[in-house]
Structures are given as C-alpha cells and as structure tokens.
PDB file of C-alpha atoms in Angstrom:
ATOM      1  CA  MET A  18      71.509 110.420  77.969  1.00  0.00           C
ATOM      2  CA  LEU A  19      68.778 110.543  75.348  1.00  0.00           C
ATOM      3  CA  ALA A  20      68.026 114.197  76.114  1.00  0.00           C
ATOM      4  CA  SER A  21      71.732 115.035  75.838  1.00  0.00           C
ATOM      5  CA  LEU A  22      71.978 113.295  72.474  1.00  0.00           C
ATOM      6  CA  GLY A  23      68.857 115.190  71.423  1.00  0.00           C
ATOM      7  CA  LEU A  24      70.515 118.477  72.419  1.00  0.00           C
ATOM      8  CA  ILE A  25      73.614 117.628  70.366  1.00  0.00           C
ATOM      9  CA  LEU A  26      71.466 116.806  67.333  1.00  0.00           C
ATOM     10  CA  LEU A  27      69.320 119.908  67.887  1.00  0.00           C
ATOM     11  CA  CYS A  28      72.433 122.091  67.832  1.00  0.00           C
ATOM     12  CA  GLN A  29      73.473 120.415  64.584  1.00  0.00           C
ATOM     13  CA  LEU A  30      70.008 120.984  63.111  1.00  0.00           C
ATOM     14  CA  ILE A  31      70.037 124.658  64.091  1.00  0.00           C
ATOM     15  CA  GLY A  32      73.529 125.046  62.618  1.00  0.00           C
ATOM     16  CA  GLU A  33      72.411 123.403  59.381  1.00  0.00           C
ATOM     17  CA  ALA A  34      69.305 125.594  59.174  1.00  0.00           C
ATOM     18  CA  VAL A  35      71.308 128.771  59.788  1.00  0.00           C
ATOM     19  CA  ALA A  36      74.025 127.816  57.276  1.00  0.00           C
ATOM     20  CA  ARG A  37      71.526 126.985  54.546  1.00  0.00           C
ATOM     21  CA  GLY A  38      69.135 129.808  55.390  1.00  0.00           C
ATOM     22  CA  LEU A  39      71.820 132.484  55.280  1.00  0.00           C
ATOM     23  CA  GLY A  40      73.797 130.819  52.477  1.00  0.00           C
ATOM     24  CA  LEU A  41      76.967 130.702  54.567  1.00  0.00           C
ATOM     25  CA  PRO A  42      80.001 128.914  53.131  1.00  0.00           C
ATOM     26  CA  LEU A  43      80.383 127.087  56.462  1.00  0.00           C
ATOM     27  CA  PRO A  44      79.080 123.565  57.105  1.00  0.00           C
ATOM     28  CA  GLY A  45      75.993 123.419  59.299  1.00  0.00           C
ATOM     29  CA  PRO A  46      77.500 120.896  61.743  1.00  0.00           C
ATOM     30  CA  VAL A  47      80.385 123.303  62.381  1.00  0.00           C
ATOM     31  CA  LEU A  48      77.931 126.062  63.293  1.00  0.00           C
ATOM     32  CA  GLY A  49      76.044 123.580  65.450  1.00  0.00           C
ATOM     33  CA  LEU A  50      79.257 122.640  67.218  1.00  0.00           C
ATOM     34  CA  LEU A  51      79.975 126.321  67.879  1.00  0.00           C
ATOM     35  CA  LEU A  52      76.452 126.722  69.261  1.00  0.00           C
ATOM     36  CA  LEU A  53      76.978 123.729  71.549  1.00  0.00           C
ATOM     37  CA  LEU A  54      80.313 125.151  72.695  1.00  0.00           C
ATOM     38  CA  ILE A  55      78.656 128.476  73.515  1.00  0.00           C
ATOM     39  CA  LEU A  56      75.909 126.658  75.423  1.00  0.00           C
ATOM     40  CA  LEU A  57      78.472 124.738  77.457  1.00  0.00           C
ATOM     41  CA  LEU A  58      80.522 127.845  78.201  1.00  0.00           C
ATOM     42  CA  VAL A  59      77.438 129.781  79.267  1.00  0.00           C
ATOM     43  CA  ARG A  60      76.306 126.808  81.366  1.00  0.00           C
ATOM     44  CA  ASP A  61      79.599 126.884  83.269  1.00  0.00           C
ATOM     45  CA  ARG A  62      79.204 130.611  83.997  1.00  0.00           C
ATOM     46  CA  LEU A  63      75.469 130.670  84.744  1.00  0.00           C
ATOM     47  CA  LYS A  64      74.575 127.818  87.082  1.00  0.00           C
ATOM     48  CA  TRP A  65      70.822 128.364  86.622  1.00  0.00           C
ATOM     49  CA  LEU A  66      71.201 127.270  82.988  1.00  0.00           C
ATOM     50  CA  ALA A  67      72.491 123.836  84.047  1.00  0.00           C
ATOM     51  CA  LEU A  68      69.121 122.121  83.670  1.00  0.00           C
ATOM     52  CA  GLY A  69      68.048 118.990  81.818  1.00  0.00           C
ATOM     53  CA  PRO A  70      70.683 117.658  79.437  1.00  0.00           C
ATOM     54  CA  LEU A  71      73.103 120.407  80.440  1.00  0.00           C
ATOM     55  CA  ASP A  72      73.039 119.167  84.062  1.00  0.00           C
ATOM     56  CA  ASN A  73      75.498 116.667  85.564  1.00  0.00           C
ATOM     57  CA  ASN A  74      77.798 116.469  82.534  1.00  0.00           C
ATOM     58  CA  GLY A  75      75.048 114.893  80.435  1.00  0.00           C
ATOM     59  CA  VAL A  76      76.313 116.300  77.140  1.00  0.00           C
ATOM     60  CA  GLU A  77      79.853 115.229  77.950  1.00  0.00           C
ATOM     61  CA  THR A  78      78.699 111.667  78.714  1.00  0.00           C
ATOM     62  CA  ALA A  79      76.664 111.463  75.509  1.00  0.00           C
ATOM     63  CA  SER A  80      79.556 112.784  73.428  1.00  0.00           C
ATOM     64  CA  LYS A  81      81.944 110.248  74.964  1.00  0.00           C
ATOM     65  CA  GLY A  82      79.460 107.541  74.028  1.00  0.00           C
ATOM     66  CA  LEU A  83      79.396 108.808  70.451  1.00  0.00           C
ATOM     67  CA  LEU A  84      83.185 108.942  70.298  1.00  0.00           C
ATOM     68  CA  ALA A  85      83.441 105.400  71.657  1.00  0.00           C
ATOM     69  CA  HIS A  86      81.496 104.173  68.621  1.00  0.00           C
ATOM     70  CA  LEU A  87      82.964 106.589  66.080  1.00  0.00           C
ATOM     71  CA  SER A  88      84.116 103.770  63.816  1.00  0.00           C
ATOM     72  CA  LEU A  89      80.476 102.960  63.006  1.00  0.00           C
ATOM     73  CA  LEU A  90      80.123 106.399  61.448  1.00  0.00           C
ATOM     74  CA  PHE A  91      82.733 105.457  58.837  1.00  0.00           C
ATOM     75  CA  VAL A  92      80.706 102.515  57.509  1.00  0.00           C
ATOM     76  CA  PRO A  93      78.750 104.658  55.000  1.00  0.00           C
ATOM     77  CA  ALA A  94      81.996 106.157  53.699  1.00  0.00           C
ATOM     78  CA  GLY A  95      83.445 102.666  53.265  1.00  0.00           C
ATOM     79  CA  VAL A  96      80.349 101.557  51.364  1.00  0.00           C
ATOM     80  CA  GLY A  97      80.700 104.608  49.110  1.00  0.00           C
ATOM     81  CA  VAL A  98      84.308 103.737  48.344  1.00  0.00           C
ATOM     82  CA  VAL A  99      83.374 100.143  47.495  1.00  0.00           C
ATOM     83  CA  GLN A 100      80.606 101.378  45.188  1.00  0.00           C
ATOM     84  CA  LYS A 101      83.096 103.558  43.289  1.00  0.00           C
ATOM     85  CA  LEU A 102      85.944 101.054  42.915  1.00  0.00           C
ATOM     86  CA  ASP A 103      85.989 101.576  39.136  1.00  0.00           C
ATOM     87  CA  LEU A 104      86.624 105.287  39.649  1.00  0.00           C
ATOM     88  CA  LEU A 105      89.272 104.492  42.229  1.00  0.00           C
ATOM     89  CA  ALA A 106      90.979 102.096  39.814  1.00  0.00           C
ATOM     90  CA  SER A 107      91.060 104.632  36.989  1.00  0.00           C
ATOM     91  CA  HIS A 108      92.297 107.562  39.126  1.00  0.00           C
ATOM     92  CA  GLY A 109      94.078 105.633  41.883  1.00  0.00           C
ATOM     93  CA  ILE A 110      97.582 106.950  41.256  1.00  0.00           C
ATOM     94  CA  ALA A 111      96.427 110.569  41.190  1.00  0.00           C
ATOM     95  CA  ILE A 112      94.436 110.069  44.394  1.00  0.00           C
ATOM     96  CA  VAL A 113      97.438 108.523  46.167  1.00  0.00           C
ATOM     97  CA  LEU A 114      99.705 111.368  45.021  1.00  0.00           C
ATOM     98  CA  VAL A 115      97.252 114.031  46.150  1.00  0.00           C
ATOM     99  CA  LEU A 116      96.812 112.313  49.529  1.00  0.00           C
ATOM    100  CA  ALA A 117     100.589 112.025  50.007  1.00  0.00           C
ATOM    101  CA  LEU A 118     101.118 115.664  49.051  1.00  0.00           C
ATOM    102  CA  SER A 119      98.350 116.816  51.390  1.00  0.00           C
ATOM    103  CA  VAL A 120      99.893 114.844  54.268  1.00  0.00           C
ATOM    104  CA  VAL A 121     103.276 116.479  53.658  1.00  0.00           C
ATOM    105  CA  VAL A 122     101.747 119.969  53.419  1.00  0.00           C
ATOM    106  CA  THR A 123      99.719 119.387  56.589  1.00  0.00           C
ATOM    107  CA  LEU A 124     102.788 118.195  58.488  1.00  0.00           C
ATOM    108  CA  LEU A 125     104.821 121.182  57.311  1.00  0.00           C
ATOM    109  CA  ALA A 126     102.064 123.603  58.279  1.00  0.00           C
ATOM    110  CA  THR A 127     101.806 121.962  61.700  1.00  0.00           C
ATOM    111  CA  VAL A 128     105.550 122.130  62.306  1.00  0.00           C
ATOM    112  CA  LEU A 129     105.768 125.761  61.187  1.00  0.00           C
ATOM    113  CA  THR A 130     102.793 126.726  63.349  1.00  0.00           C
ATOM    114  CA  PHE A 131     104.276 124.957  66.359  1.00  0.00           C
ATOM    115  CA  ARG A 132     107.625 126.674  65.886  1.00  0.00           C
ATOM    116  CA  LEU A 133     105.988 130.088  65.499  1.00  0.00           C
ATOM    117  CA  VAL A 134     103.867 129.652  68.616  1.00  0.00           C
ATOM    118  CA  SER A 135     106.875 128.319  70.523  1.00  0.00           C
ATOM    119  CA  ARG A 136     108.885 131.423  69.622  1.00  0.00           C
ATOM    120  CA  LEU A 137     106.024 133.706  70.605  1.00  0.00           C
ATOM    121  CA  MET A 138     105.662 131.944  73.940  1.00  0.00           C
ATOM    122  CA  LYS A 139     109.406 132.295  74.604  1.00  0.00           C
ATOM    123  CA  GLN A 140     109.201 136.019  73.831  1.00  0.00           C
ATOM    124  CA  GLN A 141     106.362 136.401  76.315  1.00  0.00           C
ATOM    125  CA  ASP A 142     108.335 134.560  78.989  1.00  0.00           C
ATOM    126  CA  VAL A 143     111.276 136.956  78.527  1.00  0.00           C
ATOM    127  CA  ARG A 144     109.094 140.010  79.179  1.00  0.00           C
TER     128      ARG A 144
END
C-alpha cells in the first residue's frame, strides 16, 4: 500500500514538474493524474508491466483508502476560510450570488450536454 501511495504521489510530482518546467497553463496534479491513467491503461495491456505497486490492484486499493478519508483533505480549506472571516463578511453577498449563479450555469451546461449526447446516441441507434 505504501508503494502504491508513493506511485500516486510520484505521478503528481512528475506532473507538477512538467507543468512548471514547460510553463503549461494546466495544474500539475492534473498532468500527474493523466500520467497515472496512462500507466494503468498500459499495465492492463502489457502484463509484464504489472510489477510492484501496479500489481494486484495496489494503486486502486490505495486510491480507495485516500477517497475514504477525503474529508480530512478539506480541513486546510476550512482553516483558510476561518482565517478570512472578515473578508467573507465584507463580500459575503457577492460570493453567495456568484456561487448560486455558477451552480445554475453548471446545471444548465450539464443538462444541455446530456440532451445533446442523448440525441447523438439515438441517431447512432437509428443507423
């Protein structure tokens, strides 16, 4: 489990190094996640690569362990909010309005995307 967690963190480190080194406008953890995805896909196709943390669903087990304790990762964000309560009090109404608007826009985008994909899938079924 420790080696699998190390592999996850190594992928994040590599992603961060690549993003900063090349000046990409993409977060390093996202690149690291893509690298981990590629590793897992290649592992499933090439059985000889399934060694160490990539063997016996080690990465999957470690990631489930991380997800089980995901709420702990929000503690620093909560501390940051408490430290900036004065800023929250002075701009609270604007923050609430922006959050409400972003929720509505996200829901509309999700519904429109679902409807578009649903129509495309129906067209494929007809052919």
